[in-house]
Amino acid sequence: MIGGKIALVTGGSRGIGSAVVEKLAAEGATVIFTYHSNRDKAEQLTERLRAQERDVHCLKLDITSREEVLAALEIIYSQYGIPDILVNNAGVNRDKLFVQMSEDDWFEVMNTNLNGVFHITKSVSYKMLLNSKEGSIINMSSVSGMIGSVGQANYCAAKAGLLGFTRSVSKELGRYNIRVNAISPGYIETDMIGEIPEKHKKEMMGRIPLKRIGSREEVANVVLFLASSMSSYVTGTTIVVDGGLTS
Ligand SMILES: NC(=O)c1ccc[n+]([C@@H]2O[C@H](COP(=O)([O-])OP(=O)(O)OC[C@H]3O[C@@H](n4cnc5c(N)ncnc54)[C@H](OP(=O)(O)O)[C@@H]3O)[C@@H](O)[C@H]2O)c1
C-alpha cells in the first residue's frame, strides 16, 4: 500500500510516533523520523528496525526552530527525496490551570504543537506540489482540541488550531492531489499520560465506552490508513481514536 513511499514522521523517538515509524516501515516505506531530546531511544529504534531490514533513518530536530526545521528538511530532500507522507506527530503538554499558566507554558505548547507544524508543512507541501507528488499529510491533534480540558488551555488551543489548519490546507492542496487529515486520539498509553494519577485514570476509564486506554498501535493503524491509497477520497477531516469518549 505504501511500499516505496517516503514518509517523514516528527517526534518518532517514543510514544505514538515510534509506533507510527514501525508501522509505516513494516509496510515498506522509507521512514525518516525526528527526535528532540531522546537520541538514545531514536538510535535504538533505528537499529532495531534496520535489523528487520526496514529502511529507517533518524535525525535530531527541534520543531520550534524554523532554522532547524529548514536545515533538517534540506538534508532530507537531498539524501532521501521529497516525502510522499508527512506525519506531524511531535507534541508536548505543559498542563496548568489557566490562571496559573505562565507565558512560557503557553508559548512552548503553541510553538511545538502548532507553529512547528506550520514550518514543516509549508516547506514539505510546497515541495510535494512542485514535484507533482500525491501527498498525504497527517496532523496529530487530540480530543482535547475538540472538547476542551481542565488544565490544558494551551494544549487545547493548539490542538483545536491544528484542526482548523487541517481543514483549510486540505481545501488549498486538494487540487494537487495532496490530502490533509487529522487524527484526534483520546487517552493513549504513552509517557504523555504517564503523570496522570491512577485514581484519575480509573475515573477516566469509566467514561470511555470501550472501558480502556488506547494503544499506540491503534493510532498507528489509522495513520497507515490515511497515509495509504485506502483513504484516497478522504481529505480535510478528522478521525477520532478515543474508544468512544467523545461520542
Ligand atoms: N498520548 C495521548 O494520550 C495523546 C492523546 C491525544 C493526542 N496526543 C498527541 O499525539 C502526539 C504524540 O504523543 P505521545 O503521547 O506519543 O507523546 P510523547 O510520548 O510525549 O512523545 C512526544 C514526541 O514529540 C517529540 N518532541 C517533543 N518536543 C519536541 C520538539 N520541540 N521538537 C521536535 N520533537 C519534539 C519527542 O521527542 P523526544 O522524545 O526526542 O524529546 C517525542 O518523540 C502528540 O502530538 C500528542 O499531543 C497524544
GROMACS .gro file of C-alpha atoms and ligand atoms in nm:
model
  295
    1MET     CA    1   0.000   0.000   0.000
    2ILE     CA    2   0.282   0.241   0.081
    3GLY     CA    3   0.579   0.038  -0.044
    4GLY     CA    4   0.843   0.263  -0.199
    5LYS     CA    5   0.692   0.581  -0.050
    6ILE     CA    6   0.898   0.823   0.158
    7ALA     CA    7   0.749   0.910   0.496
    8LEU     CA    8   0.860   1.182   0.736
    9VAL     CA    9   0.741   1.145   1.096
   10THR     CA   10   0.812   1.411   1.359
   11GLY     CA   11   0.862   1.300   1.719
   12GLY     CA   12   0.924   0.937   1.632
   13SER     CA   13   1.156   0.855   1.922
   14ARG     CA   14   0.884   0.728   2.153
   15GLY     CA   15   0.511   0.706   2.216
   16ILE     CA   16   0.266   0.720   1.927
   17GLY     CA   17   0.538   0.844   1.690
   18SER     CA   18   0.756   0.536   1.738
   19ALA     CA   19   0.458   0.307   1.669
   20VAL     CA   20   0.389   0.506   1.350
   21VAL     CA   21   0.753   0.469   1.243
   22GLU     CA   22   0.733   0.091   1.298
   23LYS     CA   23   0.402   0.058   1.116
   24LEU     CA   24   0.497   0.262   0.808
   25ALA     CA   25   0.839   0.095   0.784
   26ALA     CA   26   0.682  -0.253   0.816
   27GLU     CA   27   0.456  -0.165   0.522
   28GLY     CA   28   0.759  -0.091   0.304
   29ALA     CA   29   0.800   0.286   0.326
   30THR     CA   30   1.135   0.457   0.368
   31VAL     CA   31   1.083   0.630   0.702
   32ILE     CA   32   1.275   0.933   0.822
   33PHE     CA   33   1.181   1.032   1.173
   34THR     CA   34   1.290   1.309   1.403
   35TYR     CA   35   1.368   1.316   1.773
   36HIS     CA   36   1.425   1.609   2.003
   37SER     CA   37   1.595   1.505   2.329
   38ASN     CA   38   1.589   1.122   2.321
   39ARG     CA   39   1.880   1.043   2.092
   40ASP     CA   40   1.941   0.700   2.252
   41LYS     CA   41   1.582   0.588   2.204
   42ALA     CA   42   1.583   0.715   1.845
   43GLU     CA   43   1.903   0.529   1.763
   44GLN     CA   44   1.786   0.209   1.934
   45LEU     CA   45   1.461   0.218   1.735
   46THR     CA   46   1.652   0.277   1.412
   47GLU     CA   47   1.892  -0.011   1.481
   48ARG     CA   48   1.612  -0.248   1.583
   49LEU     CA   49   1.413  -0.177   1.268
   50ARG     CA   50   1.717  -0.193   1.041
   51ALA     CA   51   1.789  -0.538   1.185
   52GLN     CA   52   1.447  -0.630   1.044
   53GLU     CA   53   1.557  -0.492   0.706
   54ARG     CA   54   1.343  -0.179   0.737
   55ASP     CA   55   1.460   0.139   0.566
   56VAL     CA   56   1.461   0.378   0.863
   57HIS     CA   57   1.662   0.693   0.937
   58CYS     CA   58   1.653   0.940   1.223
   59LEU     CA   59   1.770   1.293   1.276
   60LYS     CA   60   1.758   1.548   1.554
   61LEU     CA   61   1.514   1.832   1.517
   62ASP     CA   62   1.366   2.092   1.746
   63ILE     CA   63   1.045   2.164   1.562
   64THR     CA   64   1.004   2.500   1.737
   65SER     CA   65   1.303   2.642   1.549
   66ARG     CA   66   1.228   2.749   1.192
   67GLU     CA   67   1.601   2.747   1.109
   68GLU     CA   68   1.646   2.391   1.239
   69VAL     CA   69   1.338   2.272   1.050
   70LEU     CA   70   1.456   2.421   0.721
   71ALA     CA   71   1.810   2.284   0.767
   72ALA     CA   72   1.678   1.935   0.852
   73LEU     CA   73   1.445   1.941   0.552
   74GLU     CA   74   1.730   2.029   0.318
   75ILE     CA   75   1.917   1.720   0.442
   76ILE     CA   76   1.606   1.506   0.398
   77TYR     CA   77   1.532   1.633   0.046
   78SER     CA   78   1.889   1.583  -0.072
   79GLN     CA   79   1.957   1.246   0.098
   80TYR     CA   80   1.622   1.069   0.076
   81GLY     CA   81   1.398   1.270  -0.158
   82ILE     CA   82   1.072   1.458  -0.113
   83PRO     CA   83   0.833   1.292   0.130
   84ASP     CA   84   0.507   1.146  -0.001
   85ILE     CA   85   0.376   1.118   0.355
   86LEU     CA   86   0.419   1.372   0.635
   87VAL     CA   87   0.307   1.283   0.986
   88ASN     CA   88   0.308   1.590   1.211
   89ASN     CA   89   0.317   1.399   1.537
   90ALA     CA   90   0.561   1.580   1.769
   91GLY     CA   91   0.385   1.741   2.062
   92VAL     CA   92   0.416   1.843   2.425
   93ASN     CA   93   0.183   1.935   2.706
   94ARG     CA   94   0.252   2.177   2.993
   95ASP     CA   95  -0.064   2.142   3.198
   96LYS     CA   96  -0.163   2.412   3.449
   97LEU     CA   97  -0.485   2.578   3.547
   98PHE     CA   98  -0.519   2.876   3.316
   99VAL     CA   99  -0.481   3.142   3.586
  100GLN     CA  100  -0.151   2.982   3.690
  101MET     CA  101  -0.024   2.927   3.337
  102SER     CA  102   0.299   3.111   3.252
  103GLU     CA  103   0.370   3.270   2.919
  104ASP     CA  104   0.646   3.009   2.873
  105ASP     CA  105   0.396   2.723   2.924
  106TRP     CA  106   0.167   2.884   2.668
  107PHE     CA  107   0.430   2.952   2.403
  108GLU     CA  108   0.617   2.621   2.437
  109VAL     CA  109   0.296   2.430   2.368
  110MET     CA  110   0.195   2.663   2.082
  111ASN     CA  111   0.541   2.658   1.928
  112THR     CA  112   0.569   2.279   1.937
  113ASN     CA  113   0.214   2.164   1.860
  114LEU     CA  114   0.106   2.433   1.614
  115ASN     CA  115   0.383   2.666   1.494
  116GLY     CA  116   0.621   2.376   1.432
  117VAL     CA  117   0.357   2.221   1.207
  118PHE     CA  118   0.342   2.546   1.011
  119HIS     CA  119   0.720   2.550   0.948
  120ILE     CA  120   0.746   2.190   0.836
  121THR     CA  121   0.420   2.161   0.641
  122LYS     CA  122   0.481   2.479   0.446
  123SER     CA  123   0.808   2.352   0.304
  124VAL     CA  124   0.705   1.988   0.253
  125SER     CA  125   0.369   2.066   0.090
  126TYR     CA  126   0.533   2.316  -0.147
  127LYS     CA  127   0.790   2.055  -0.249
  128MET     CA  128   0.514   1.796  -0.292
  129LEU     CA  129   0.312   2.015  -0.527
  130LEU     CA  130   0.614   2.136  -0.726
  131ASN     CA  131   0.707   1.773  -0.784
  132SER     CA  132   0.350   1.657  -0.856
  133LYS     CA  133   0.356   1.418  -0.561
  134GLU     CA  134   0.032   1.256  -0.449
  135GLY     CA  135   0.090   1.352  -0.090
  136SER     CA  136  -0.073   1.266   0.239
  137ILE     CA  137  -0.029   1.498   0.537
  138ILE     CA  138  -0.149   1.375   0.875
  139ASN     CA  139  -0.173   1.607   1.174
  140MET     CA  140  -0.185   1.458   1.523
  141SER     CA  141  -0.446   1.662   1.707
  142SER     CA  142  -0.633   1.545   2.016
  143VAL     CA  143  -0.983   1.511   2.155
  144SER     CA  144  -0.869   1.794   2.384
  145GLY     CA  145  -0.886   2.020   2.079
  146MET     CA  146  -1.250   1.919   2.030
  147ILE     CA  147  -1.397   1.922   2.380
  148GLY     CA  148  -1.159   2.124   2.597
  149SER     CA  149  -0.996   2.000   2.914
  150VAL     CA  150  -0.924   2.145   3.258
  151GLY     CA  151  -0.559   2.249   3.292
  152GLN     CA  152  -0.495   2.235   2.919
  153ALA     CA  153  -0.599   2.573   2.777
  154ASN     CA  154  -0.265   2.596   2.590
  155TYR     CA  155  -0.278   2.237   2.460
  156CYS     CA  156  -0.648   2.256   2.365
  157ALA     CA  157  -0.597   2.585   2.181
  158ALA     CA  158  -0.303   2.441   1.984
  159LYS     CA  159  -0.483   2.116   1.901
  160ALA     CA  160  -0.804   2.298   1.802
  161GLY     CA  161  -0.588   2.525   1.583
  162LEU     CA  162  -0.447   2.217   1.416
  163LEU     CA  163  -0.799   2.102   1.320
  164GLY     CA  164  -0.876   2.438   1.153
  165PHE     CA  165  -0.536   2.431   0.985
  166THR     CA  166  -0.609   2.080   0.852
  167ARG     CA  167  -0.943   2.180   0.702
  168SER     CA  168  -0.810   2.499   0.539
  169VAL     CA  169  -0.493   2.349   0.396
  170SER     CA  170  -0.687   2.049   0.261
  171LYS     CA  171  -0.902   2.290   0.058
  172GLU     CA  172  -0.592   2.456  -0.087
  173LEU     CA  173  -0.397   2.140  -0.164
  174GLY     CA  174  -0.673   1.908  -0.284
  175ARG     CA  175  -0.636   2.021  -0.645
  176TYR     CA  176  -0.276   1.899  -0.635
  177ASN     CA  177  -0.378   1.556  -0.507
  178ILE     CA  178  -0.233   1.626  -0.167
  179ARG     CA  179  -0.465   1.509   0.109
  180VAL     CA  180  -0.457   1.664   0.455
  181ASN     CA  181  -0.625   1.498   0.751
  182ALA     CA  182  -0.609   1.498   1.128
  183ILE     CA  183  -0.630   1.231   1.394
  184SER     CA  184  -0.772   1.308   1.737
  185PRO     CA  185  -0.662   1.044   1.984
  186GLY     CA  186  -0.825   1.017   2.324
  187TYR     CA  187  -0.626   0.862   2.609
  188ILE     CA  188  -0.336   0.661   2.466
  189GLU     CA  189  -0.082   0.472   2.677
  190THR     CA  190   0.237   0.682   2.638
  191ASP     CA  191   0.466   0.896   2.857
  192MET     CA  192   0.233   1.190   2.792
  193ILE     CA  193  -0.037   1.045   3.014
  194GLY     CA  194   0.212   0.880   3.249
  195GLU     CA  195   0.181   1.155   3.509
  196ILE     CA  196  -0.195   1.120   3.546
  197PRO     CA  197  -0.264   0.973   3.894
  198GLU     CA  198  -0.401   0.614   3.892
  199LYS     CA  199  -0.722   0.726   4.063
  200HIS     CA  200  -0.788   0.980   3.789
  201LYS     CA  201  -0.706   0.721   3.519
  202LYS     CA  202  -0.967   0.479   3.665
  203GLU     CA  203  -1.223   0.758   3.671
  204MET     CA  204  -1.138   0.843   3.311
  205MET     CA  205  -1.178   0.480   3.200
  206GLY     CA  206  -1.525   0.479   3.347
  207ARG     CA  207  -1.617   0.749   3.096
  208ILE     CA  208  -1.475   0.564   2.795
  209PRO     CA  209  -1.735   0.332   2.634
  210LEU     CA  210  -1.465   0.074   2.547
  211LYS     CA  211  -1.350   0.089   2.915
  212ARG     CA  212  -0.980   0.102   2.844
  213ILE     CA  213  -0.696   0.328   2.738
  214GLY     CA  214  -0.592   0.302   2.374
  215SER     CA  215  -0.263   0.163   2.249
  216ARG     CA  216  -0.007   0.342   2.033
  217GLU     CA  217  -0.060   0.078   1.762
  218GLU     CA  218  -0.431   0.161   1.745
  219VAL     CA  219  -0.338   0.517   1.647
  220ALA     CA  220  -0.063   0.399   1.410
  221ASN     CA  221  -0.320   0.182   1.226
  222VAL     CA  222  -0.523   0.494   1.147
  223VAL     CA  223  -0.209   0.676   1.033
  224LEU     CA  224  -0.142   0.390   0.792
  225PHE     CA  225  -0.498   0.413   0.658
  226LEU     CA  226  -0.467   0.789   0.600
  227ALA     CA  227  -0.118   0.755   0.452
  228SER     CA  228  -0.222   0.490   0.201
  229SER     CA  229  -0.444   0.488  -0.107
  230MET     CA  230  -0.706   0.307   0.106
  231SER     CA  231  -0.814   0.661   0.200
  232SER     CA  232  -0.776   0.812  -0.148
  233TYR     CA  233  -1.107   1.005  -0.125
  234VAL     CA  234  -1.058   1.122   0.233
  235THR     CA  235  -0.932   1.475   0.296
  236GLY     CA  236  -0.998   1.769   0.526
  237THR     CA  237  -1.137   1.554   0.802
  238THR     CA  238  -1.053   1.423   1.147
  239ILE     CA  239  -1.059   1.061   1.257
  240VAL     CA  240  -1.124   1.029   1.629
  241VAL     CA  241  -0.948   0.739   1.802
  242ASP     CA  242  -1.082   0.762   2.156
  243GLY     CA  243  -1.272   0.442   2.241
  244GLY     CA  244  -1.593   0.641   2.215
  245LEU     CA  245  -1.503   0.906   2.476
  246THR     CA  246  -1.642   1.196   2.273
  247SER     CA  247  -1.934   1.006   2.122
  248LIG     N1  248  -0.080   1.009   2.449
  248LIG     C1  249  -0.202   1.057   2.437
  248LIG     O1  250  -0.293   1.019   2.512
  248LIG     C2  251  -0.234   1.157   2.328
  248LIG     C3  252  -0.368   1.193   2.314
  248LIG     C4  253  -0.402   1.284   2.215
  248LIG     C5  254  -0.305   1.337   2.133
  248LIG     N2  255  -0.176   1.301   2.150
  248LIG     C6  256  -0.078   1.361   2.059
  248LIG     O2  257  -0.004   1.261   1.992
  248LIG     C7  258   0.129   1.306   1.966
  248LIG     C8  259   0.228   1.207   2.026
  248LIG     O3  260   0.201   1.199   2.164
  248LIG     P1  261   0.273   1.094   2.259
  248LIG     O4  262   0.179   1.064   2.368
  248LIG     O5  263   0.332   0.986   2.180
  248LIG     O6  264   0.387   1.189   2.320
  248LIG     P2  265   0.526   1.152   2.387
  248LIG     O7  266   0.536   1.009   2.420
  248LIG     O8  267   0.544   1.254   2.495
  248LIG     O9  268   0.630   1.183   2.266
  248LIG     C9  269   0.641   1.314   2.217
  248LIG    C10  270   0.731   1.314   2.095
  248LIG    O10  271   0.745   1.450   2.049
  248LIG    C11  272   0.883   1.484   2.040
  248LIG     N3  273   0.904   1.625   2.070
  248LIG    C12  274   0.876   1.691   2.185
  248LIG     N4  275   0.913   1.820   2.175
  248LIG    C13  276   0.967   1.836   2.051
  248LIG    C14  277   1.024   1.945   1.980
  248LIG     N5  278   1.036   2.068   2.035
  248LIG     N6  279   1.068   1.923   1.854
  248LIG    C15  280   1.058   1.802   1.797
  248LIG     N7  281   1.005   1.695   1.858
  248LIG    C16  282   0.960   1.712   1.984
  248LIG    C17  283   0.951   1.394   2.142
  248LIG    O11  284   1.089   1.380   2.109
  248LIG     P3  285   1.199   1.335   2.222
  248LIG    O12  286   1.145   1.215   2.290
  248LIG    O13  287   1.321   1.303   2.141
  248LIG    O14  288   1.218   1.451   2.311
  248LIG    C18  289   0.871   1.264   2.126
  248LIG    O15  290   0.919   1.190   2.017
  248LIG    C19  291   0.139   1.446   2.027
  248LIG    O16  292   0.115   1.543   1.927
  248LIG    C20  293   0.026   1.447   2.128
  248LIG    O17  294  -0.019   1.576   2.156
  248LIG    C21  295  -0.137   1.212   2.246
   0.00000   0.00000   0.00000
